[in-house]
Short mmCIF file of C-alpha atoms in Angstrom, two decimals:
data_model
loop_
_atom_site.label_atom_id
_atom_site.label_comp_id
_atom_site.label_asym_id
_atom_site.label_seq_id
_atom_site.Cartn_x
_atom_site.Cartn_y
_atom_site.Cartn_z
CA UNK L 179 106.43 -134.18 -4.98
CA UNK L 180 106.15 -131.22 -2.57
CA UNK L 181 109.08 -128.86 -2.56
CA UNK L 182 111.11 -128.75 0.39
CA UNK L 183 111.14 -126.53 2.35
CA UNK L 184 114.09 -124.22 3.63
CA UNK L 185 114.73 -121.70 5.98
CA UNK L 186 118.11 -119.72 6.34
CA UNK L 187 118.45 -117.93 10.07
CA UNK L 188 121.03 -115.06 10.00
CA UNK L 189 121.52 -114.27 6.75
CA UNK L 190 119.24 -113.84 3.52
CA UNK L 191 119.03 -115.16 0.10
CA UNK L 192 118.06 -113.92 -2.61
CA UNK L 193 114.89 -116.13 -3.13
CA UNK L 194 111.51 -116.77 -2.78
CA UNK L 195 111.60 -119.97 -2.00
CA UNK L 196 114.20 -119.51 0.96
CA UNK L 197 112.56 -117.53 4.25
CA UNK L 198 114.42 -115.65 6.48
CA UNK L 199 114.28 -115.71 9.83
CA UNK L 200 116.05 -113.42 12.27
CA UNK L 201 119.25 -114.55 14.85
CA UNK L 202 116.45 -113.31 17.75
CA UNK L 203 113.21 -114.58 16.53
CA UNK L 204 111.70 -118.14 18.57
CA UNK L 205 110.73 -119.93 15.25
CA UNK L 206 111.24 -123.92 16.16
CA UNK L 207 113.28 -125.63 13.38
CA UNK L 208 111.07 -128.77 13.33
CA UNK L 209 108.58 -126.96 10.59
CA UNK L 210 111.71 -126.22 7.94
CA UNK L 211 113.22 -129.35 5.87
CA UNK L 212 116.32 -127.91 5.64
CA UNK L 213 117.48 -125.24 7.32
CA UNK L 214 120.32 -122.95 6.28
CA UNK L 215 122.05 -121.47 9.72
CA UNK L 216 125.14 -118.99 10.24
CA UNK L 217 125.91 -118.21 14.00
CA UNK L 218 127.05 -114.10 13.36
CA UNK L 219 125.79 -112.44 16.24
CA UNK L 220 125.39 -108.44 15.79
CA UNK L 221 127.39 -107.54 19.50
CA UNK L 222 126.45 -104.64 19.27
CA UNK L 223 123.23 -105.40 20.23
CA UNK L 224 123.88 -106.85 23.64
CA UNK L 225 126.59 -104.51 23.42
CA UNK L 226 125.75 -100.71 22.76
CA UNK L 227 125.56 -99.71 25.99
CA UNK L 228 128.48 -100.83 27.63
CA UNK L 229 131.80 -100.41 27.82
CA UNK L 230 132.94 -103.06 30.33
CA UNK L 231 135.78 -104.71 29.10
CA UNK L 232 137.68 -108.00 30.94
CA UNK L 233 140.77 -109.49 29.49
CA UNK L 234 140.58 -107.85 25.96
CA UNK L 235 137.35 -109.34 25.26
CA UNK L 236 133.48 -107.30 26.14
CA UNK L 237 131.58 -107.97 29.47
CA UNK L 238 128.24 -108.09 28.82
CA UNK L 239 125.42 -106.64 31.49
CA UNK L 240 123.43 -109.06 33.70
CA UNK L 241 120.33 -108.05 31.25
CA UNK L 242 122.58 -108.81 28.46
CA UNK L 243 124.00 -111.95 29.58
CA UNK L 244 120.96 -113.58 29.92
CA UNK L 245 119.24 -112.35 26.28
CA UNK L 246 122.59 -113.94 24.88
CA UNK L 247 122.55 -116.59 26.74
CA UNK L 248 118.63 -117.50 26.01
CA UNK L 249 119.07 -116.87 22.24
CA UNK L 250 121.67 -119.38 22.38
CA UNK L 251 120.25 -121.81 24.09
CA UNK L 252 116.83 -121.76 21.73
CA UNK L 253 118.72 -122.38 18.68
CA UNK L 254 121.31 -125.02 20.06
CA UNK L 255 117.80 -126.72 21.04
CA UNK L 256 116.23 -126.37 18.11
CA UNK L 257 119.63 -127.58 15.49
CA UNK L 258 119.79 -130.79 18.23
CA UNK L 259 116.28 -131.57 17.91
CA UNK L 260 116.31 -130.96 14.03
CA UNK L 261 119.27 -132.44 13.77
CA UNK L 262 117.58 -135.71 15.78
CA UNK L 263 114.58 -135.43 13.50
CA UNK L 264 115.72 -136.41 11.12
CA UNK L 265 115.97 -132.33 9.14
CA UNK L 266 119.33 -131.45 7.34
CA UNK L 267 120.71 -128.62 9.09
CA UNK L 268 123.65 -126.40 7.00
CA UNK L 269 126.05 -123.86 9.02
CA UNK L 270 128.20 -121.44 7.97
CA UNK L 271 131.58 -121.03 10.34
CA UNK L 272 131.38 -117.62 10.47
CA UNK L 273 133.92 -115.82 12.50
CA UNK L 274 134.50 -116.40 16.28
CA UNK L 275 132.82 -113.86 18.72
CA UNK L 276 133.56 -114.38 21.65
CA UNK L 277 132.00 -112.33 24.80
CA UNK L 278 132.03 -112.49 28.80
CA UNK L 279 128.62 -113.14 30.35
CA UNK L 280 127.19 -112.69 33.84
CA UNK L 281 127.00 -115.95 35.24
CA UNK L 282 124.53 -114.35 38.41
CA UNK L 283 127.28 -115.71 40.46
CA UNK L 284 128.71 -113.10 43.48
CA UNK L 285 131.76 -114.13 45.77
CA UNK L 286 131.76 -111.24 49.20
CA UNK L 287 134.75 -110.18 51.04
CA UNK L 288 135.52 -107.64 53.53
CA UNK L 289 133.28 -106.93 55.85
CA UNK L 290 131.26 -103.55 56.24
CA UNK L 291 131.99 -100.73 53.92
CA UNK L 292 135.46 -103.02 53.48
CA UNK L 293 132.84 -105.22 51.66
CA UNK L 294 133.83 -105.84 48.07
CA UNK L 295 131.57 -107.48 45.06
CA UNK L 296 133.01 -109.73 42.82
CA UNK L 297 131.09 -110.35 39.80
CA UNK L 298 131.77 -113.85 38.41
CA UNK L 299 131.59 -114.09 34.57
CA UNK L 300 132.38 -116.74 31.87
CA UNK L 301 133.40 -116.62 28.38
CA UNK L 302 131.00 -117.32 26.02
CA UNK L 303 131.04 -118.03 22.59
CA UNK L 304 128.27 -117.69 19.03
CA UNK L 305 129.58 -121.85 18.39
CA UNK L 306 127.81 -122.13 21.42
CA UNK L 307 124.31 -122.31 19.27
CA UNK L 308 125.93 -125.87 17.80
CA UNK L 309 125.28 -128.89 19.65
CA UNK L 310 128.50 -130.61 19.43
CA UNK L 311 131.92 -129.88 20.90
CA UNK L 312 134.21 -128.67 17.90
CA UNK L 313 136.62 -126.11 20.07
CA UNK L 314 136.94 -123.56 17.23
CA UNK L 315 140.36 -121.34 16.49
CA UNK L 316 140.49 -118.43 14.89
CA UNK L 317 141.94 -117.92 11.79
CA UNK L 318 141.87 -117.73 8.25
CA UNK L 319 142.44 -118.70 4.19
CA UNK L 320 140.98 -120.12 1.81
CA UNK L 321 143.55 -123.27 0.56
CA UNK L 322 140.61 -125.38 1.04
CA UNK L 323 140.55 -129.60 0.07
CA UNK L 324 138.11 -132.14 0.37
CA UNK L 325 138.96 -134.47 2.68
CA UNK L 326 138.79 -138.41 1.26
CA UNK L 327 135.80 -138.95 3.81
CA UNK L 328 132.67 -137.83 2.54
CA UNK L 329 134.39 -136.90 -0.53
CA UNK L 330 131.06 -137.72 -2.82
CA UNK L 331 128.67 -136.00 -0.41
CA UNK L 332 130.25 -132.99 -0.10
CA UNK L 333 132.05 -132.55 -4.04
CA UNK L 334 128.70 -131.44 -5.87
CA UNK L 335 128.83 -128.53 -3.57
CA UNK L 336 132.41 -127.96 -3.42
CA UNK L 337 132.86 -127.88 -7.24
CA UNK L 338 130.08 -124.48 -7.13
CA UNK L 339 131.27 -122.67 -4.06
CA UNK L 340 134.59 -123.63 -3.44
CA UNK L 341 136.29 -120.40 -5.20
CA UNK L 342 133.95 -117.99 -2.43
CA UNK L 343 134.33 -120.10 0.70
CA UNK L 344 136.70 -119.04 3.33
CA UNK L 345 137.56 -120.78 6.65
CA UNK L 346 137.33 -118.28 9.71
CA UNK L 347 138.13 -120.87 12.41
CA UNK L 348 139.73 -124.57 12.62
CA UNK L 349 138.11 -127.43 14.31
CA UNK L 350 140.28 -128.81 16.96
CA UNK L 351 137.80 -130.68 19.42
CA UNK L 352 138.65 -134.57 18.91
CA UNK L 353 137.34 -137.47 16.58
CA UNK L 354 135.63 -134.48 13.82
CA UNK L 355 133.52 -135.59 10.55
CA UNK L 356 136.29 -133.85 8.53
CA UNK L 357 134.67 -133.12 4.74
CA UNK L 358 137.17 -130.12 4.05
CA UNK L 359 140.19 -129.74 5.20
CA UNK L 360 143.55 -127.08 4.92
CA UNK L 361 145.41 -128.06 2.05
CA UNK L 362 148.60 -127.26 4.44
CA UNK L 363 148.27 -129.03 7.90
CA UNK L 364 144.96 -131.14 7.53
CA UNK L 365 143.16 -128.96 10.13
CA UNK L 366 139.24 -129.68 9.89
CA UNK L 367 137.71 -127.09 8.25
CA UNK L 368 133.80 -128.89 7.48
CA UNK L 369 131.95 -131.81 8.93
CA UNK L 370 129.49 -133.67 8.10
CA UNK L 371 127.59 -135.37 10.83
CA UNK L 372 124.51 -137.77 10.22
CA UNK L 373 122.29 -139.12 12.97
CA UNK L 374 122.40 -142.98 13.25
CA UNK L 375 119.02 -142.59 14.84
CA UNK L 376 117.33 -141.07 11.57
CA UNK L 377 117.62 -139.47 8.74
CA UNK L 378 119.52 -136.46 9.90
CA UNK L 379 122.57 -134.67 9.25
CA UNK L 380 124.80 -131.48 10.20
CA UNK L 381 126.70 -130.11 7.64
CA UNK L 382 129.62 -127.22 8.72
CA UNK L 383 131.04 -125.33 6.03
CA UNK L 384 133.22 -122.76 5.41
CA UNK L 385 131.72 -119.10 5.60
CA UNK L 386 130.50 -117.24 2.45
CA UNK L 387 130.26 -113.70 1.16
CA UNK L 388 126.08 -113.54 1.43
CA UNK L 389 125.96 -109.94 1.27
CA UNK L 390 129.20 -109.13 -1.07
CA UNK L 391 129.58 -105.92 -3.02
CA UNK L 392 128.06 -107.42 -6.21
CA UNK L 393 124.62 -108.97 -5.04
CA UNK L 394 123.55 -105.43 -4.12
CA UNK L 395 122.49 -102.25 -5.35
CA UNK L 396 121.17 -99.19 -3.80
CA UNK L 397 117.64 -97.53 -5.04
CA UNK L 398 116.19 -94.19 -3.99
CA UNK L 399 118.19 -94.91 -0.56
CA UNK L 400 116.93 -98.87 0.19
CA UNK L 401 119.67 -102.15 -0.93
CA UNK L 402 117.88 -104.15 -3.97
CA UNK L 403 119.00 -107.81 -4.49
CA UNK L 404 121.28 -107.60 -7.74
CA UNK L 405 120.41 -110.53 -10.86
CA UNK L 406 124.28 -112.12 -9.67
CA UNK L 407 122.44 -112.52 -6.03
CA UNK L 408 119.43 -113.93 -7.70
CA UNK L 409 121.48 -116.20 -9.37
CA UNK L 410 123.82 -116.86 -6.64
CA UNK L 411 120.58 -118.54 -4.86
CA UNK L 412 119.74 -120.39 -7.27
CA UNK L 413 122.90 -122.15 -7.50
CA UNK L 414 122.99 -122.87 -3.50
#
């Protein structure tokens, strides 16, 4: 039986069996059996040449707004297609990142020299790549327990990675099929979605530090994986 083809997007693992893909790539997820996805965005890639803020959050230029929305739309479409095509997509719920993007709409007031142009912006987050409404709220913690629902599916994973997992959001949308909850308050921090028309699974998990200090060492100015990183990747 052929080995499963595994792709990681947004983070790397110290394994030759896992192909790495950058968030900016245009790769299709349909070529892969299992996709590991972390929706963290390097905001500096889109905000480096601007210092505009709106309501305390970065406000991107029209060009960078288009680029970011295009990237998020690409991954949202690819994740949805992979899920509908029977693939397994595992998303590590990284920190919620919100920016304001230019909608392209303009409103004008006044006439002549007194005319003013108002740029219309909308709030955008890295969670727009996930094709399901989650309504995430930013908060952090490590006190997590398995939910009664889907406990048999999540148990092997949770036994291995509970100690290195940290939730960075709670999911507040209705009818979340939670597989992991906060120990206090029973707030969903992990979920398991199954496709009724295929064998596709969309698994949402608390975040992990894939670049922990013990995973990296420096040699001649180059960052290299440590044996601990290789062992961790093998477990994953």
